[in-house]
C-alpha atoms as one frame of an Amber mdcrd trajectory, in Angstrom:
protein
  -2.345  -0.228 -17.176  -1.496  -3.862 -17.163  -1.555  -5.957 -14.010  -4.264
  -3.881 -12.309  -7.866  -4.925 -11.619 -10.724  -3.358  -9.708 -13.464  -5.778
  -8.701 -16.677  -5.192  -6.808 -16.755  -7.434  -3.747 -19.862  -9.637  -4.090
 -22.862  -8.758  -1.956 -21.452  -5.368  -0.836 -23.232  -3.168  -3.389 -26.213
  -1.170  -2.182 -27.685   2.200  -3.051 -25.363   4.005  -0.598 -22.007   2.213
  -0.854 -19.959  -0.576  -2.391 -16.653  -2.224  -1.576 -14.019  -2.742  -4.236
 -10.912  -4.904  -4.294  -7.965  -3.234  -6.005  -5.185  -5.571  -7.138  -1.953
  -4.022  -8.429   0.626  -6.625  -9.475   3.055  -4.145 -11.014   6.615  -4.008
  -9.726   6.239  -0.251  -9.238   2.846   0.109  -7.585   0.482   2.982  -8.267
  -0.648   5.312  -5.495  -4.155   4.402  -4.329  -6.095   7.159  -2.629  -9.696
   7.916  -1.753 -10.969   9.672  -4.922 -13.446   7.814  -7.106 -16.325   8.525
  -9.408 -19.425   6.562 -10.372 -20.776   5.898 -13.851 -24.204   4.571 -14.815
 -24.977   2.486 -17.871 -27.737   4.354 -19.692 -28.964   2.661 -22.874 -25.604
   0.940 -23.380 -23.466   4.051 -22.749 -21.524   4.887 -19.595 -22.469   8.276
 -18.150 -20.689  10.075 -15.310 -22.953  10.851 -12.367 -22.971  14.396 -11.006
 -21.768  15.054  -7.471 -24.469  16.307  -5.099 -22.290  19.305  -4.197 -19.844
  21.608  -5.956 -17.632  21.381  -2.883 -16.282  17.846  -3.138 -13.026  17.313
  -1.301 -10.701  14.363  -0.860  -8.020  13.706   1.705  -4.542  13.553   0.174
  -3.355  10.105   1.142  -1.816   7.125  -0.617  -2.672   3.739   0.845  -0.281
   0.817   0.776  -1.329  -2.581  -0.497  -1.313  -5.738   1.605   1.042  -8.690
   1.120  -1.156  -9.893  -1.768  -0.785  -6.552  -3.581  -4.404  -5.729  -2.775
  -6.497  -3.115  -1.012 -10.171  -3.172  -0.100 -11.815   0.234  -0.330 -15.296
   1.105   0.839 -16.764   3.580  -1.633 -19.191   5.916   0.167 -21.515   6.681
  -2.730 -24.172   8.476  -0.693 -21.748  11.117   0.617 -20.848  12.263  -2.907
 -23.810  11.249  -5.082 -26.777  10.606  -2.808 -28.577   7.278  -3.025 -28.396
   5.433  -6.328 -31.542   4.630  -8.286 -32.138   1.201  -9.792 -29.611   0.563
 -12.542 -26.186  -0.732 -13.587 -23.128   1.126 -12.297 -19.352   0.938 -12.080
 -16.646   2.621 -10.009 -13.944   4.697 -11.695 -10.527   5.205 -10.122  -8.040
   7.561 -11.776  -4.298   6.952 -11.582  -1.387   8.950 -12.930   0.970   7.250
 -15.395   2.426   9.913 -17.705  -1.062  11.411 -17.659  -4.336  10.534 -15.968
  -5.749   7.109 -16.771  -9.218   5.958 -15.717  -9.591   2.398 -14.467 -13.036
   0.805 -14.257 -14.458  -1.768 -11.884 -16.727  -4.525 -13.023 -20.413  -3.646
 -13.047 -22.790  -3.786 -10.122 -26.559  -3.592 -10.102 -28.911  -1.718  -7.814
 -32.328  -3.404  -7.849
């Protein structure tokens, strides 16, 4: 979708969590909830990480954006994936717009 960005907030990425800044400048805003997934760049290809449990659950909530059409979300990676190994990652947020659409953050590195 146009007018939407997801950026990693500098210096917040670690092997257990990251904070992202969602900006949605559409007139009709999308619903922004808790669900996310993590992908790792492996030899130039993005691969979905596996959850550490088959029993992943999310609260059903839609957060409002602030006056700048933004929301900061802390992504608790460790709770769903365990600690990340060294590598390049990105956060995936899925929205519904006549079907599910995946939106990707910029990359972050775990050293």
